[in-house]
mmCIF file with all atom_site columns, C-alpha atoms in Angstrom:
data_model
loop_
_atom_site.group_PDB
_atom_site.id
_atom_site.type_symbol
_atom_site.label_atom_id
_atom_site.label_alt_id
_atom_site.label_comp_id
_atom_site.label_asym_id
_atom_site.label_entity_id
_atom_site.label_seq_id
_atom_site.pdbx_PDB_ins_code
_atom_site.Cartn_x
_atom_site.Cartn_y
_atom_site.Cartn_z
_atom_site.occupancy
_atom_site.B_iso_or_equiv
_atom_site.pdbx_formal_charge
_atom_site.auth_seq_id
_atom_site.auth_comp_id
_atom_site.auth_asym_id
_atom_site.auth_atom_id
_atom_site.pdbx_PDB_model_num
ATOM 1   C CA . UNK A 1 1   ? -20.679 -7.149  -17.037 1.00 0.00 ? 24  UNK A CA 1
ATOM 2   C CA . UNK A 1 2   ? -18.281 -7.038  -19.984 1.00 0.00 ? 25  UNK A CA 1
ATOM 3   C CA . UNK A 1 3   ? -17.066 -3.628  -18.826 1.00 0.00 ? 26  UNK A CA 1
ATOM 4   C CA . UNK A 1 4   ? -16.461 -4.892  -15.268 1.00 0.00 ? 27  UNK A CA 1
ATOM 5   C CA . UNK A 1 5   ? -14.675 -8.010  -16.566 1.00 0.00 ? 28  UNK A CA 1
ATOM 6   C CA . UNK A 1 6   ? -12.418 -5.764  -18.647 1.00 0.00 ? 29  UNK A CA 1
ATOM 7   C CA . UNK A 1 7   ? -11.807 -3.491  -15.652 1.00 0.00 ? 30  UNK A CA 1
ATOM 8   C CA . UNK A 1 8   ? -10.753 -6.598  -13.690 1.00 0.00 ? 31  UNK A CA 1
ATOM 9   C CA . UNK A 1 9   ? -8.111  -7.360  -16.310 1.00 0.00 ? 32  UNK A CA 1
ATOM 10  C CA . UNK A 1 10  ? -6.882  -3.770  -16.152 1.00 0.00 ? 33  UNK A CA 1
ATOM 11  C CA . UNK A 1 11  ? -6.687  -3.844  -12.349 1.00 0.00 ? 34  UNK A CA 1
ATOM 12  C CA . UNK A 1 12  ? -4.860  -7.176  -12.368 1.00 0.00 ? 35  UNK A CA 1
ATOM 13  C CA . UNK A 1 13  ? -2.422  -5.649  -14.861 1.00 0.00 ? 36  UNK A CA 1
ATOM 14  C CA . UNK A 1 14  ? -1.599  -2.941  -12.305 1.00 0.00 ? 37  UNK A CA 1
ATOM 15  C CA . UNK A 1 15  ? -0.540  -5.510  -9.695  1.00 0.00 ? 38  UNK A CA 1
ATOM 16  C CA . UNK A 1 16  ? 3.107   -6.586  -9.505  1.00 0.00 ? 39  UNK A CA 1
ATOM 17  C CA . UNK A 1 17  ? 4.223   -9.417  -11.767 1.00 0.00 ? 40  UNK A CA 1
ATOM 18  C CA . UNK A 1 18  ? 5.226   -12.203 -9.379  1.00 0.00 ? 41  UNK A CA 1
ATOM 19  C CA . UNK A 1 19  ? 7.388   -13.774 -12.095 1.00 0.00 ? 42  UNK A CA 1
ATOM 20  C CA . UNK A 1 20  ? 9.616   -10.652 -12.097 1.00 0.00 ? 43  UNK A CA 1
ATOM 21  C CA . UNK A 1 21  ? 10.374  -10.750 -8.369  1.00 0.00 ? 44  UNK A CA 1
ATOM 22  C CA . UNK A 1 22  ? 13.932  -11.862 -7.664  1.00 0.00 ? 45  UNK A CA 1
ATOM 23  C CA . UNK A 1 23  ? 16.078  -13.073 -4.823  1.00 0.00 ? 46  UNK A CA 1
ATOM 24  C CA . UNK A 1 24  ? 14.322  -14.497 -1.778  1.00 0.00 ? 47  UNK A CA 1
ATOM 25  C CA . UNK A 1 25  ? 10.980  -13.115 -2.996  1.00 0.00 ? 48  UNK A CA 1
ATOM 26  C CA . UNK A 1 26  ? 10.802  -15.148 -6.194  1.00 0.00 ? 49  UNK A CA 1
ATOM 27  C CA . UNK A 1 27  ? 8.853   -17.831 -4.299  1.00 0.00 ? 50  UNK A CA 1
ATOM 28  C CA . UNK A 1 28  ? 6.235   -15.440 -2.886  1.00 0.00 ? 51  UNK A CA 1
ATOM 29  C CA . UNK A 1 29  ? 2.593   -16.492 -3.091  1.00 0.00 ? 52  UNK A CA 1
ATOM 30  C CA . UNK A 1 30  ? -0.224  -13.968 -3.254  1.00 0.00 ? 53  UNK A CA 1
ATOM 31  C CA . UNK A 1 31  ? -3.921  -14.655 -2.850  1.00 0.00 ? 54  UNK A CA 1
ATOM 32  C CA . UNK A 1 32  ? -5.723  -11.594 -4.219  1.00 0.00 ? 55  UNK A CA 1
ATOM 33  C CA . UNK A 1 33  ? -9.466  -11.910 -4.433  1.00 0.00 ? 56  UNK A CA 1
ATOM 34  C CA . UNK A 1 34  ? -11.582 -8.769  -4.197  1.00 0.00 ? 57  UNK A CA 1
ATOM 35  C CA . UNK A 1 35  ? -15.068 -9.045  -2.712  1.00 0.00 ? 58  UNK A CA 1
ATOM 36  C CA . UNK A 1 36  ? -16.477 -7.973  -6.067  1.00 0.00 ? 59  UNK A CA 1
ATOM 37  C CA . UNK A 1 37  ? -14.799 -8.607  -9.413  1.00 0.00 ? 60  UNK A CA 1
ATOM 38  C CA . UNK A 1 38  ? -12.729 -5.480  -8.839  1.00 0.00 ? 61  UNK A CA 1
ATOM 39  C CA . UNK A 1 39  ? -11.992 -3.682  -5.611  1.00 0.00 ? 62  UNK A CA 1
ATOM 40  C CA . UNK A 1 40  ? -9.832  -1.502  -3.445  1.00 0.00 ? 63  UNK A CA 1
ATOM 41  C CA . UNK A 1 41  ? -7.546  -4.013  -1.738  1.00 0.00 ? 64  UNK A CA 1
ATOM 42  C CA . UNK A 1 42  ? -4.197  -4.026  -3.506  1.00 0.00 ? 65  UNK A CA 1
ATOM 43  C CA . UNK A 1 43  ? -0.551  -4.856  -3.075  1.00 0.00 ? 66  UNK A CA 1
ATOM 44  C CA . UNK A 1 44  ? 2.473   -3.226  -4.696  1.00 0.00 ? 67  UNK A CA 1
ATOM 45  C CA . UNK A 1 45  ? 6.214   -3.868  -4.679  1.00 0.00 ? 68  UNK A CA 1
ATOM 46  C CA . UNK A 1 46  ? 9.392   -1.960  -5.383  1.00 0.00 ? 69  UNK A CA 1
ATOM 47  C CA . UNK A 1 47  ? 12.888  -3.377  -5.735  1.00 0.00 ? 70  UNK A CA 1
ATOM 48  C CA . UNK A 1 48  ? 15.576  -0.793  -5.066  1.00 0.00 ? 71  UNK A CA 1
ATOM 49  C CA . UNK A 1 49  ? 18.793  -0.557  -7.053  1.00 0.00 ? 72  UNK A CA 1
ATOM 50  C CA . UNK A 1 50  ? 20.582  -1.346  -3.769  1.00 0.00 ? 73  UNK A CA 1
ATOM 51  C CA . UNK A 1 51  ? 18.786  -4.713  -3.544  1.00 0.00 ? 74  UNK A CA 1
ATOM 52  C CA . UNK A 1 52  ? 16.215  -3.649  -0.950  1.00 0.00 ? 75  UNK A CA 1
ATOM 53  C CA . UNK A 1 53  ? 12.643  -4.869  -1.315  1.00 0.00 ? 76  UNK A CA 1
ATOM 54  C CA . UNK A 1 54  ? 9.526   -2.863  -0.456  1.00 0.00 ? 77  UNK A CA 1
ATOM 55  C CA . UNK A 1 55  ? 6.049   -4.358  -0.110  1.00 0.00 ? 78  UNK A CA 1
ATOM 56  C CA . UNK A 1 56  ? 2.945   -2.190  0.265   1.00 0.00 ? 79  UNK A CA 1
ATOM 57  C CA . UNK A 1 57  ? -0.537  -3.420  1.231   1.00 0.00 ? 80  UNK A CA 1
ATOM 58  C CA . UNK A 1 58  ? -3.455  -1.025  0.790   1.00 0.00 ? 81  UNK A CA 1
ATOM 59  C CA . UNK A 1 59  ? -7.158  -1.070  1.656   1.00 0.00 ? 82  UNK A CA 1
ATOM 60  C CA . UNK A 1 60  ? -8.952  1.701   -0.266  1.00 0.00 ? 83  UNK A CA 1
ATOM 61  C CA . UNK A 1 61  ? -12.362 3.101   0.615   1.00 0.00 ? 84  UNK A CA 1
ATOM 62  C CA . UNK A 1 62  ? -15.240 1.294   -1.036  1.00 0.00 ? 85  UNK A CA 1
ATOM 63  C CA . UNK A 1 63  ? -15.812 -1.895  -2.939  1.00 0.00 ? 86  UNK A CA 1
ATOM 64  C CA . UNK A 1 64  ? -16.158 -2.567  -6.616  1.00 0.00 ? 87  UNK A CA 1
ATOM 65  C CA . UNK A 1 65  ? -15.652 0.304   -9.029  1.00 0.00 ? 88  UNK A CA 1
ATOM 66  C CA . UNK A 1 66  ? -15.028 3.108   -6.460  1.00 0.00 ? 89  UNK A CA 1
ATOM 67  C CA . UNK A 1 67  ? -12.406 1.039   -4.629  1.00 0.00 ? 90  UNK A CA 1
ATOM 68  C CA . UNK A 1 68  ? -10.780 0.052   -7.904  1.00 0.00 ? 91  UNK A CA 1
ATOM 69  C CA . UNK A 1 69  ? -10.623 3.679   -9.048  1.00 0.00 ? 92  UNK A CA 1
ATOM 70  C CA . UNK A 1 70  ? -8.879  4.643   -5.805  1.00 0.00 ? 93  UNK A CA 1
ATOM 71  C CA . UNK A 1 71  ? -6.497  1.687   -6.149  1.00 0.00 ? 94  UNK A CA 1
ATOM 72  C CA . UNK A 1 72  ? -5.327  3.003   -9.533  1.00 0.00 ? 95  UNK A CA 1
ATOM 73  C CA . UNK A 1 73  ? -4.656  6.389   -7.914  1.00 0.00 ? 96  UNK A CA 1
ATOM 74  C CA . UNK A 1 74  ? -2.724  4.722   -5.067  1.00 0.00 ? 97  UNK A CA 1
ATOM 75  C CA . UNK A 1 75  ? -0.595  2.660   -7.459  1.00 0.00 ? 98  UNK A CA 1
ATOM 76  C CA . UNK A 1 76  ? 0.268   5.678   -9.615  1.00 0.00 ? 99  UNK A CA 1
ATOM 77  C CA . UNK A 1 77  ? 1.068   7.741   -6.507  1.00 0.00 ? 100 UNK A CA 1
ATOM 78  C CA . UNK A 1 78  ? 3.327   5.031   -5.077  1.00 0.00 ? 101 UNK A CA 1
ATOM 79  C CA . UNK A 1 79  ? 5.075   4.638   -8.429  1.00 0.00 ? 102 UNK A CA 1
ATOM 80  C CA . UNK A 1 80  ? 5.757   8.394   -8.541  1.00 0.00 ? 103 UNK A CA 1
ATOM 81  C CA . UNK A 1 81  ? 6.895   8.543   -4.890  1.00 0.00 ? 104 UNK A CA 1
ATOM 82  C CA . UNK A 1 82  ? 9.394   5.701   -5.274  1.00 0.00 ? 105 UNK A CA 1
ATOM 83  C CA . UNK A 1 83  ? 10.616  6.963   -8.673  1.00 0.00 ? 106 UNK A CA 1
ATOM 84  C CA . UNK A 1 84  ? 11.444  10.320  -7.087  1.00 0.00 ? 107 UNK A CA 1
ATOM 85  C CA . UNK A 1 85  ? 12.911  8.866   -3.870  1.00 0.00 ? 108 UNK A CA 1
ATOM 86  C CA . UNK A 1 86  ? 13.890  5.187   -4.305  1.00 0.00 ? 109 UNK A CA 1
ATOM 87  C CA . UNK A 1 87  ? 15.343  4.883   -0.786  1.00 0.00 ? 110 UNK A CA 1
ATOM 88  C CA . UNK A 1 88  ? 12.413  6.583   0.980   1.00 0.00 ? 111 UNK A CA 1
ATOM 89  C CA . UNK A 1 89  ? 11.663  5.158   4.418   1.00 0.00 ? 112 UNK A CA 1
ATOM 90  C CA . UNK A 1 90  ? 8.247   3.520   4.965   1.00 0.00 ? 113 UNK A CA 1
ATOM 91  C CA . UNK A 1 91  ? 6.871   6.250   7.280   1.00 0.00 ? 114 UNK A CA 1
ATOM 92  C CA . UNK A 1 92  ? 7.902   8.964   4.832   1.00 0.00 ? 115 UNK A CA 1
ATOM 93  C CA . UNK A 1 93  ? 6.348   6.982   1.974   1.00 0.00 ? 116 UNK A CA 1
ATOM 94  C CA . UNK A 1 94  ? 3.039   6.849   3.872   1.00 0.00 ? 117 UNK A CA 1
ATOM 95  C CA . UNK A 1 95  ? 3.154   10.619  4.359   1.00 0.00 ? 118 UNK A CA 1
ATOM 96  C CA . UNK A 1 96  ? 3.913   11.091  0.661   1.00 0.00 ? 119 UNK A CA 1
ATOM 97  C CA . UNK A 1 97  ? 1.028   8.753   -0.279  1.00 0.00 ? 120 UNK A CA 1
ATOM 98  C CA . UNK A 1 98  ? -1.329  10.816  1.893   1.00 0.00 ? 121 UNK A CA 1
ATOM 99  C CA . UNK A 1 99  ? -0.152  14.076  0.327   1.00 0.00 ? 122 UNK A CA 1
ATOM 100 C CA . UNK A 1 100 ? -0.332  12.680  -3.205  1.00 0.00 ? 123 UNK A CA 1
ATOM 101 C CA . UNK A 1 101 ? -3.866  11.366  -2.754  1.00 0.00 ? 124 UNK A CA 1
ATOM 102 C CA . UNK A 1 102 ? -5.069  14.572  -1.140  1.00 0.00 ? 125 UNK A CA 1
ATOM 103 C CA . UNK A 1 103 ? -3.571  16.585  -4.002  1.00 0.00 ? 126 UNK A CA 1
ATOM 104 C CA . UNK A 1 104 ? -4.950  14.317  -6.752  1.00 0.00 ? 127 UNK A CA 1
ATOM 105 C CA . UNK A 1 105 ? -8.440  14.296  -5.221  1.00 0.00 ? 128 UNK A CA 1
ATOM 106 C CA . UNK A 1 106 ? -8.364  18.089  -4.608  1.00 0.00 ? 129 UNK A CA 1
ATOM 107 C CA . UNK A 1 107 ? -8.977  17.696  -0.874  1.00 0.00 ? 130 UNK A CA 1
ATOM 108 C CA . UNK A 1 108 ? -7.716  21.213  -0.206  1.00 0.00 ? 131 UNK A CA 1
ATOM 109 C CA . UNK A 1 109 ? -9.984  22.891  -2.756  1.00 0.00 ? 132 UNK A CA 1
ATOM 110 C CA . UNK A 1 110 ? -13.372 24.449  -2.172  1.00 0.00 ? 133 UNK A CA 1
ATOM 111 C CA . UNK A 1 111 ? -15.197 21.693  -4.096  1.00 0.00 ? 134 UNK A CA 1
ATOM 112 C CA . UNK A 1 112 ? -14.428 18.991  -1.537  1.00 0.00 ? 135 UNK A CA 1
ATOM 113 C CA . UNK A 1 113 ? -17.038 16.507  -2.741  1.00 0.00 ? 136 UNK A CA 1
ATOM 114 C CA . UNK A 1 114 ? -15.672 13.122  -1.729  1.00 0.00 ? 137 UNK A CA 1
ATOM 115 C CA . UNK A 1 115 ? -14.093 11.945  1.488   1.00 0.00 ? 138 UNK A CA 1
ATOM 116 C CA . UNK A 1 116 ? -12.240 8.847   0.368   1.00 0.00 ? 139 UNK A CA 1
ATOM 117 C CA . UNK A 1 117 ? -8.810  7.472   1.093   1.00 0.00 ? 140 UNK A CA 1
ATOM 118 C CA . UNK A 1 118 ? -7.037  4.352   2.268   1.00 0.00 ? 141 UNK A CA 1
ATOM 119 C CA . UNK A 1 119 ? -5.283  2.463   5.027   1.00 0.00 ? 142 UNK A CA 1
ATOM 120 C CA . UNK A 1 120 ? -1.841  1.062   4.209   1.00 0.00 ? 143 UNK A CA 1
ATOM 121 C CA . UNK A 1 121 ? 1.180   -0.822  5.488   1.00 0.00 ? 144 UNK A CA 1
ATOM 122 C CA . UNK A 1 122 ? 4.694   -0.625  4.079   1.00 0.00 ? 145 UNK A CA 1
ATOM 123 C CA . UNK A 1 123 ? 7.646   -2.864  4.824   1.00 0.00 ? 146 UNK A CA 1
ATOM 124 C CA . UNK A 1 124 ? 11.158  -2.462  3.468   1.00 0.00 ? 147 UNK A CA 1
ATOM 125 C CA . UNK A 1 125 ? 13.650  -5.284  3.763   1.00 0.00 ? 148 UNK A CA 1
ATOM 126 C CA . UNK A 1 126 ? 17.347  -4.483  3.590   1.00 0.00 ? 149 UNK A CA 1
ATOM 127 C CA . UNK A 1 127 ? 19.427  -5.975  0.757   1.00 0.00 ? 150 UNK A CA 1
ATOM 128 C CA . UNK A 1 128 ? 21.020  -8.568  3.037   1.00 0.00 ? 151 UNK A CA 1
ATOM 129 C CA . UNK A 1 129 ? 17.725  -9.399  4.777   1.00 0.00 ? 152 UNK A CA 1
ATOM 130 C CA . UNK A 1 130 ? 19.041  -8.376  8.181   1.00 0.00 ? 153 UNK A CA 1
ATOM 131 C CA . UNK A 1 131 ? 16.529  -5.578  8.781   1.00 0.00 ? 154 UNK A CA 1
ATOM 132 C CA . UNK A 1 132 ? 12.829  -5.059  8.153   1.00 0.00 ? 155 UNK A CA 1
ATOM 133 C CA . UNK A 1 133 ? 11.349  -1.576  8.574   1.00 0.00 ? 156 UNK A CA 1
ATOM 134 C CA . UNK A 1 134 ? 7.574   -1.361  8.936   1.00 0.00 ? 157 UNK A CA 1
ATOM 135 C CA . UNK A 1 135 ? 5.164   1.531   9.090   1.00 0.00 ? 158 UNK A CA 1
ATOM 136 C CA . UNK A 1 136 ? 1.399   1.272   8.992   1.00 0.00 ? 159 UNK A CA 1
ATOM 137 C CA . UNK A 1 137 ? -1.691  3.429   8.757   1.00 0.00 ? 160 UNK A CA 1
ATOM 138 C CA . UNK A 1 138 ? -4.372  1.277   10.454  1.00 0.00 ? 161 UNK A CA 1
ATOM 139 C CA . UNK A 1 139 ? -2.876  -1.976  9.103   1.00 0.00 ? 162 UNK A CA 1
ATOM 140 C CA . UNK A 1 140 ? -0.900  -3.849  11.750  1.00 0.00 ? 163 UNK A CA 1
ATOM 141 C CA . UNK A 1 141 ? 2.001   -6.212  11.117  1.00 0.00 ? 164 UNK A CA 1
ATOM 142 C CA . UNK A 1 142 ? 2.225   -9.640  12.688  1.00 0.00 ? 165 UNK A CA 1
ATOM 143 C CA . UNK A 1 143 ? 5.797   -10.896 13.001  1.00 0.00 ? 166 UNK A CA 1
ATOM 144 C CA . UNK A 1 144 ? 6.474   -14.585 13.555  1.00 0.00 ? 167 UNK A CA 1
ATOM 145 C CA . UNK A 1 145 ? 9.819   -15.653 14.948  1.00 0.00 ? 168 UNK A CA 1
ATOM 146 C CA . UNK A 1 146 ? 9.837   -19.365 15.728  1.00 0.00 ? 169 UNK A CA 1
ATOM 147 C CA . UNK A 1 147 ? 6.735   -20.040 17.803  1.00 0.00 ? 170 UNK A CA 1
ATOM 148 C CA . UNK A 1 148 ? 6.449   -16.428 18.967  1.00 0.00 ? 171 UNK A CA 1
ATOM 149 C CA . UNK A 1 149 ? 4.078   -14.025 17.232  1.00 0.00 ? 172 UNK A CA 1
ATOM 150 C CA . UNK A 1 150 ? 4.408   -10.309 17.861  1.00 0.00 ? 173 UNK A CA 1
ATOM 151 C CA . UNK A 1 151 ? 1.881   -7.701  16.744  1.00 0.00 ? 174 UNK A CA 1
ATOM 152 C CA . UNK A 1 152 ? 3.331   -4.370  15.692  1.00 0.00 ? 175 UNK A CA 1
ATOM 153 C CA . UNK A 1 153 ? 0.581   -1.765  15.885  1.00 0.00 ? 176 UNK A CA 1
ATOM 154 C CA . UNK A 1 154 ? -0.014  0.649   13.060  1.00 0.00 ? 177 UNK A CA 1
ATOM 155 C CA . UNK A 1 155 ? -0.476  4.323   13.718  1.00 0.00 ? 178 UNK A CA 1
ATOM 156 C CA . UNK A 1 156 ? -4.229  4.957   13.967  1.00 0.00 ? 179 UNK A CA 1
ATOM 157 C CA . UNK A 1 157 ? -4.429  7.263   10.956  1.00 0.00 ? 180 UNK A CA 1
ATOM 158 C CA . UNK A 1 158 ? -5.878  6.967   7.468   1.00 0.00 ? 181 UNK A CA 1
ATOM 159 C CA . UNK A 1 159 ? -4.498  8.509   4.296   1.00 0.00 ? 182 UNK A CA 1
ATOM 160 C CA . UNK A 1 160 ? -5.975  10.786  1.649   1.00 0.00 ? 183 UNK A CA 1
ATOM 161 C CA . UNK A 1 161 ? -9.122  11.866  3.492   1.00 0.00 ? 184 UNK A CA 1
ATOM 162 C CA . UNK A 1 162 ? -10.431 15.429  3.875   1.00 0.00 ? 185 UNK A CA 1
ATOM 163 C CA . UNK A 1 163 ? -9.123  15.629  7.425   1.00 0.00 ? 186 UNK A CA 1
ATOM 164 C CA . UNK A 1 164 ? -5.319  15.216  7.319   1.00 0.00 ? 187 UNK A CA 1
ATOM 165 C CA . UNK A 1 165 ? -3.667  12.792  9.746   1.00 0.00 ? 188 UNK A CA 1
ATOM 166 C CA . UNK A 1 166 ? -3.127  14.298  13.198  1.00 0.00 ? 189 UNK A CA 1
ATOM 167 C CA . UNK A 1 167 ? 0.134   12.453  13.749  1.00 0.00 ? 190 UNK A CA 1
ATOM 168 C CA . UNK A 1 168 ? 3.023   11.079  11.725  1.00 0.00 ? 191 UNK A CA 1
ATOM 169 C CA . UNK A 1 169 ? 3.193   7.343   11.066  1.00 0.00 ? 192 UNK A CA 1
ATOM 170 C CA . UNK A 1 170 ? 5.529   5.451   13.386  1.00 0.00 ? 193 UNK A CA 1
ATOM 171 C CA . UNK A 1 171 ? 8.259   3.115   12.190  1.00 0.00 ? 194 UNK A CA 1
ATOM 172 C CA . UNK A 1 172 ? 9.275   -0.205  13.703  1.00 0.00 ? 195 UNK A CA 1
ATOM 173 C CA . UNK A 1 173 ? 12.503  -2.066  12.954  1.00 0.00 ? 196 UNK A CA 1
ATOM 174 C CA . UNK A 1 174 ? 12.939  -5.803  13.181  1.00 0.00 ? 197 UNK A CA 1
#
């Protein structure tokens, strides 16, 4: 149990520091509670030099240790993707996450042992807050405007699995 407790601290350390969020997102509240002490459901943020804000929600295969291991891979892949292309659009970021996971897990090699991956949703909010761009891989977005709630459907694909997605993720602008 000591090892799992320590792994929990390490996984929590990978999550964004809410205290470092700025602008309209400094008052954000997050309730993150994995089913087990550690798990594969994560969130990640990126603040662009232009003032844009990106939020990523991810549901990795598995619970506990396997899910947590995949979550570390997802976080490192997202960090690399956004470091290389800070203004990447959400749909392109999902495609890059898929490619990065497939490469890291050697999905194209002959020793294809595991078939694990994730579902994800990415939103990017423009610097002035006038536009939100959303793209999802099996994670829908619910948009509330006044009393009206609209569901934006994710593309029915998953990322990082042996079988590559058969279609590109769609983008929606609000």
